[in-house]
Coordinates of C-alpha atoms in Angstrom, one line a residue:
X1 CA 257.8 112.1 31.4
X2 CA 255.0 114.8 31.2
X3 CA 254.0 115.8 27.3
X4 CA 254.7 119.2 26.5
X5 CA 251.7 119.1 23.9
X6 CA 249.2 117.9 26.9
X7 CA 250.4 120.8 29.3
X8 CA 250.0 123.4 26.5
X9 CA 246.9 122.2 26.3
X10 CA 245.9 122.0 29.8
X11 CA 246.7 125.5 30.0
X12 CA 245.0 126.5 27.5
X13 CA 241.4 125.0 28.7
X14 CA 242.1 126.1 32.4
X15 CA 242.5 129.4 31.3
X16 CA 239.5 129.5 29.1
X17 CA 237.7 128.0 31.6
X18 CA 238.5 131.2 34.0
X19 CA 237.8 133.4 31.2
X20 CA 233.9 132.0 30.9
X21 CA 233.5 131.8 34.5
X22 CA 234.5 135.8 34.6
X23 CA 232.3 136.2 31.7
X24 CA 229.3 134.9 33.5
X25 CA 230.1 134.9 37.5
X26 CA 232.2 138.6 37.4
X27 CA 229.2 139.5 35.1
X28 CA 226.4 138.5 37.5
X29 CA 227.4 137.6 40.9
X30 CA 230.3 139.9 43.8
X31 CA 233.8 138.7 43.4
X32 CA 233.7 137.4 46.8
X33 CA 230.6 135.1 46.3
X34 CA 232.4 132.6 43.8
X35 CA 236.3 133.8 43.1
X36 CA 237.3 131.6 46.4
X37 CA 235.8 128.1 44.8
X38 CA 237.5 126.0 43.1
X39 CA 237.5 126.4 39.3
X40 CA 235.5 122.7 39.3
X41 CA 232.7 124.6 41.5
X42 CA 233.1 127.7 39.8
X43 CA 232.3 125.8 36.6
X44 CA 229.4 124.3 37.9
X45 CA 228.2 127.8 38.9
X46 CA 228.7 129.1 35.7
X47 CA 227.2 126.4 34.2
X48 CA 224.1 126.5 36.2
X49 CA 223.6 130.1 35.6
X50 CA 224.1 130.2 32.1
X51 CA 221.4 127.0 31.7
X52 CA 219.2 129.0 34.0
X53 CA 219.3 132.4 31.6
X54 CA 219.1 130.5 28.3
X55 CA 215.9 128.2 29.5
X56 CA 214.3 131.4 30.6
X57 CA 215.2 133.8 27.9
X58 CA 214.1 131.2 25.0
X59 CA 211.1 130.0 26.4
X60 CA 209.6 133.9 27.9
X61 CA 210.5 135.1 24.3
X62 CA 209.3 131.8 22.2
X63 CA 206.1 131.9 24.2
X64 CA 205.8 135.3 24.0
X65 CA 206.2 135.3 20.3
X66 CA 203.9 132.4 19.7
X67 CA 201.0 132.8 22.1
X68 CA 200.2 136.3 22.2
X69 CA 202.1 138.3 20.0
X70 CA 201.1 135.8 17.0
X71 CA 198.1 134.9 18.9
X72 CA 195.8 132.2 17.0
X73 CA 198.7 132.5 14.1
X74 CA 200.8 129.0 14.8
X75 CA 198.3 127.4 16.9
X76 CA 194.5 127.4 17.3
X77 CA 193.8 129.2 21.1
X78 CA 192.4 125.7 22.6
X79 CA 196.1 124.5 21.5
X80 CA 197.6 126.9 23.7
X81 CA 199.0 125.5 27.3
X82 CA 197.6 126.7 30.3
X83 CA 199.5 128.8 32.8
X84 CA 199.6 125.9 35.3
X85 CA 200.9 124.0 33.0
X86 CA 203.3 126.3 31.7
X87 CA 204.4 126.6 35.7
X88 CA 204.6 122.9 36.5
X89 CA 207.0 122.6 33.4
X90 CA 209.2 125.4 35.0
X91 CA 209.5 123.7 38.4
X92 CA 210.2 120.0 36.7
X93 CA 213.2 121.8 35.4
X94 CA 214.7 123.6 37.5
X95 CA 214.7 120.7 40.2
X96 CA 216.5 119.1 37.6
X97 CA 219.0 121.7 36.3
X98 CA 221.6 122.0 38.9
X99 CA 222.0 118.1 38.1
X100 CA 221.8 118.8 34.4
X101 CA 224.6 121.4 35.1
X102 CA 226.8 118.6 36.5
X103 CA 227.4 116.8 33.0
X104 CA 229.9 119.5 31.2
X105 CA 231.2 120.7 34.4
X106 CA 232.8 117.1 34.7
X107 CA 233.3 117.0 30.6
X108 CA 235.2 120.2 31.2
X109 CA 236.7 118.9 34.1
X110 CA 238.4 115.7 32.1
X111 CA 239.0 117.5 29.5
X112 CA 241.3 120.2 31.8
X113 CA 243.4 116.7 32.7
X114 CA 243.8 115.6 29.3
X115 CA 241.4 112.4 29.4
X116 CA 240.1 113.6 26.3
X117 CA 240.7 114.0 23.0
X118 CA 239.5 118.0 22.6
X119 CA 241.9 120.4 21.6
X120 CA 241.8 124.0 22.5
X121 CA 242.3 126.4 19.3
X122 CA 241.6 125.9 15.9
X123 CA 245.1 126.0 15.0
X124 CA 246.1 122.7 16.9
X125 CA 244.1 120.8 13.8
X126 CA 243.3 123.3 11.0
X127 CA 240.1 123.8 9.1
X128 CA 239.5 121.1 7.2
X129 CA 240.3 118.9 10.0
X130 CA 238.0 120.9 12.6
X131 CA 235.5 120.9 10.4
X132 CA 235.5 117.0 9.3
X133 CA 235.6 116.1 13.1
X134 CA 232.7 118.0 14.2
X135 CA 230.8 116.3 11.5
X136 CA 231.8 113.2 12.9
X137 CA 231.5 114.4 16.6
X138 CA 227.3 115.3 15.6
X139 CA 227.3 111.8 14.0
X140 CA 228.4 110.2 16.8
X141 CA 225.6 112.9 19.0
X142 CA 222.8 112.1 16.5
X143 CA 222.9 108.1 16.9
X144 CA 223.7 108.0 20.6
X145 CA 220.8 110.3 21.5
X146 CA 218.8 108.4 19.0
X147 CA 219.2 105.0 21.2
X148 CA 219.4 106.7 24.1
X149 CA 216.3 108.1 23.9
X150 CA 214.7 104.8 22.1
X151 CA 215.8 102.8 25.4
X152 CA 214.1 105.0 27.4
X153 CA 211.0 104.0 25.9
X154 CA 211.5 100.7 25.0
X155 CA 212.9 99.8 29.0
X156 CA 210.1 99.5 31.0
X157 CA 211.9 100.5 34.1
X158 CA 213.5 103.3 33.0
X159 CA 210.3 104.7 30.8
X160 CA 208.1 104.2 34.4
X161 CA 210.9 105.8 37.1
X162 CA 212.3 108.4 34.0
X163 CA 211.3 109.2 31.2
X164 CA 207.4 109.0 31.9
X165 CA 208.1 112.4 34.0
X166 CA 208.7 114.2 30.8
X167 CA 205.7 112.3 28.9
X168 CA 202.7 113.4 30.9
X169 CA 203.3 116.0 28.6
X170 CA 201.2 114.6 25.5
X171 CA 199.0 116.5 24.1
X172 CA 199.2 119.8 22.0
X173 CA 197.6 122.1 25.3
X174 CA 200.1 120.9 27.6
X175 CA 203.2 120.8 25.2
X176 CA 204.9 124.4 25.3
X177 CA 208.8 126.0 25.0
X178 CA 208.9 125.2 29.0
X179 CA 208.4 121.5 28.3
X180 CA 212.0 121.2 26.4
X181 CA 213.8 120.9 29.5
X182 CA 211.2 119.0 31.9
X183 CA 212.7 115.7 32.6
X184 CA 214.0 113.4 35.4
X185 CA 217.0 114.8 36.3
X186 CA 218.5 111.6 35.1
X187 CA 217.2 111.0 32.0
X188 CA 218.0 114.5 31.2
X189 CA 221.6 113.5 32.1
X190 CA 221.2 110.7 30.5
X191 CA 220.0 112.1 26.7
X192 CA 222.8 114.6 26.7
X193 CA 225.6 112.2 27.6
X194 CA 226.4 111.0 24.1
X195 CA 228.2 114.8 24.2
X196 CA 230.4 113.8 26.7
X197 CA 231.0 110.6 25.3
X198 CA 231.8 111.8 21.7
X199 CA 235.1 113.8 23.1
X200 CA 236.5 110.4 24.0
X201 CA 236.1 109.6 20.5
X202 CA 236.8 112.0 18.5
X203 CA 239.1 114.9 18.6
X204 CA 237.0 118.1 18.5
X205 CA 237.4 121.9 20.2
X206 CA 236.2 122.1 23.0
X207 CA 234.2 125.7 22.5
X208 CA 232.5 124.1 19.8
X209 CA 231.7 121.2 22.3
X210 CA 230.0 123.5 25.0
X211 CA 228.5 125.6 22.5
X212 CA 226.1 122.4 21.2
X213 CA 225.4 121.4 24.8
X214 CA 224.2 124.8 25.6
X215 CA 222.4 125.1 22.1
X216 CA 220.4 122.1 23.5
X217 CA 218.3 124.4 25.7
X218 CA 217.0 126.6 22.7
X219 CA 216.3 123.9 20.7
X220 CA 214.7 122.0 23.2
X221 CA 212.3 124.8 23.3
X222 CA 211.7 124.9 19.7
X223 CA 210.5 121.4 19.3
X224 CA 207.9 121.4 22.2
X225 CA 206.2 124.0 20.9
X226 CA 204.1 121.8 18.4
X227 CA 204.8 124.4 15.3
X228 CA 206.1 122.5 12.4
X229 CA 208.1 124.5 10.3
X230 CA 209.3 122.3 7.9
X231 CA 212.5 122.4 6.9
X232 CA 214.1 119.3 5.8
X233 CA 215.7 116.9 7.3
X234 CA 215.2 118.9 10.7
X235 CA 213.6 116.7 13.2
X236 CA 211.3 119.9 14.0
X237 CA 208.8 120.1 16.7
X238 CA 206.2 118.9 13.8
X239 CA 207.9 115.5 14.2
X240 CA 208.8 115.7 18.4
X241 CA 204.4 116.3 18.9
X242 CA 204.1 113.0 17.0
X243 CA 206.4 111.6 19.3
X244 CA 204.7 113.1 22.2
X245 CA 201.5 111.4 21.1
X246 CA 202.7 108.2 19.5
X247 CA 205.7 106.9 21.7
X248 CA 207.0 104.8 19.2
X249 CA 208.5 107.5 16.5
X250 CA 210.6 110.4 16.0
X251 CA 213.1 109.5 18.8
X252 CA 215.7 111.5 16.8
X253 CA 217.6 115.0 18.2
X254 CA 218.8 117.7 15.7
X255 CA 217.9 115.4 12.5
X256 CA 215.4 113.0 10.8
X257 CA 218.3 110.6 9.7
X258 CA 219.0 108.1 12.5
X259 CA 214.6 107.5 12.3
X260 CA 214.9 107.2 8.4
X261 CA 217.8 104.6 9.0
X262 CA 215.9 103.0 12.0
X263 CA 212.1 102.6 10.7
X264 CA 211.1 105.1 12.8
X265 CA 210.3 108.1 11.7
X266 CA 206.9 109.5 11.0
X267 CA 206.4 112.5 8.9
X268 CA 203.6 115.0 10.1
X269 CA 202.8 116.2 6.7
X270 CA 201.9 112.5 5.9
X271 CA 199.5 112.5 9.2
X272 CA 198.1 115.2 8.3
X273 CA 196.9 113.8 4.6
X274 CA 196.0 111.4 6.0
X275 CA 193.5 113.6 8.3
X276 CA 191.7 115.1 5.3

């Protein structure tokens, strides 16, 4: 016998699925270019575009911002990337992003058929109850990305064939907003999959899901671009150079926590008392 709950809530993600796909597709694309896929590749369309736009928007206007019109402000100018490197960053990237869009277009796709544990509207669970399972969902995101990312170092294999793409990137001159996204195609998949794996754990909407996924691409940008802005506990791009140059701290994502509980963490203001 089919639950009544599950199909309301079926409906309920296929139609705000349609509704983002006309948001973006309808928005930027003819009807008849992607209205005859199925929603699964019309989701994977959208999802493309929409990483696309938000990896180019936030790193033209945080590069913008930070190497010429605040020229020599953040960074000294022989701490500013090169063009070429700037470009190689953009190509690693978007080799890798129709696979990157892959990963929520099949979340979204499980989610549809009720293999999840999302839920659709606020209402379904309240506010007190939204709010204490998306602390738990970013939890859960914070210590998987944590290991995740650790393993990527600390297995030789998958450092080498992986993540070693993304680390050529390792000094101050080659780090910039571009690099946030550079990866393997796989380990990119790879560092973000805690996301998916959290909604099989937790009960949490759905929006608020895709909204973090997406979020990763702006604050990917702001950690590669060697500014540290210090604000506490952020794991800010003051900490992510350290871990560009150290390879043994800082594996954390939005927080210092998981380091702090881990013995990892390294705290640039530390290194740099230790410089004078």
């Amino acid at each position: 016998m089919e639950n009544p709950v599950t199909n309301e809530y079926a409906r309920f993600f296929a139609d705000d699925s349609d509704w983002y796909n006309n948001i973006v597709l309808g928005t930027l694309l003819p009807h008849f270019m992607w209205d005859p896929l199925p929603r699964f590749f019309q989701t994977w369309l959208r999802n493309y575009i929409g990483g696309v736009l938000l990896y180019f928007i936030s790193g033209f206007a945080w590069c913008f911002y930070i190497y010429y019109f605040k020229r020599n402000v953040f960074l000294p100018k022989d701490a500013i990337p090169s063009r070429k490197a700037m470009l190689l960053q953009i190509y690693v990237a978007m080799k890798a992003m129709p696979w990157y869009s892959l990963l929520p277009t099949i979340s979204e796709y499980l989610t549809e058929i009720g293999w999840t544990k999302s839920f659709p509207r606020l209402y379904h669970a309240g506010w007190l109850p939204y709010i204490s399972y998306l602390a738990i969902y970013v939890v859960i995101v914070e210590f998987g990305i944590y290991w995740m990312h650790r393993e990527l170092h600390d297995i030789k294999p998958l450092y080498k064939y992986l993540h070693a793409t993304h680390h050529i990137y390792n000094k101050q001159n080659t780090l910039s907003p571009f690099a946030g996204l550079a990866f393997h195609p796989l380990d990119g998949i790879l560092q973000a999959l805690p996301h998916s794996i959290a909604l099989f754990i937790v009960p949490v909407h759905f929006t608020a899901h895709l909204a973090l996924l997406f979020i990763e691409a702006i604050w990917t940008a702001n950690i590669h671009d060697c500014i540290h802005g210090k604000v506490w506990p952020v794991m800010g791009a003051g900490y992510h150079t350290i871990h560009h140059t150290t390879y043994r701290h800082n594996y954390g994502h939005y927080t210092i926590w998981m380091d702090w509980v881990f013995g990892t963490l390294r705290d640039p203001e530390e290194d740099e008392g230790k410089k004078m």
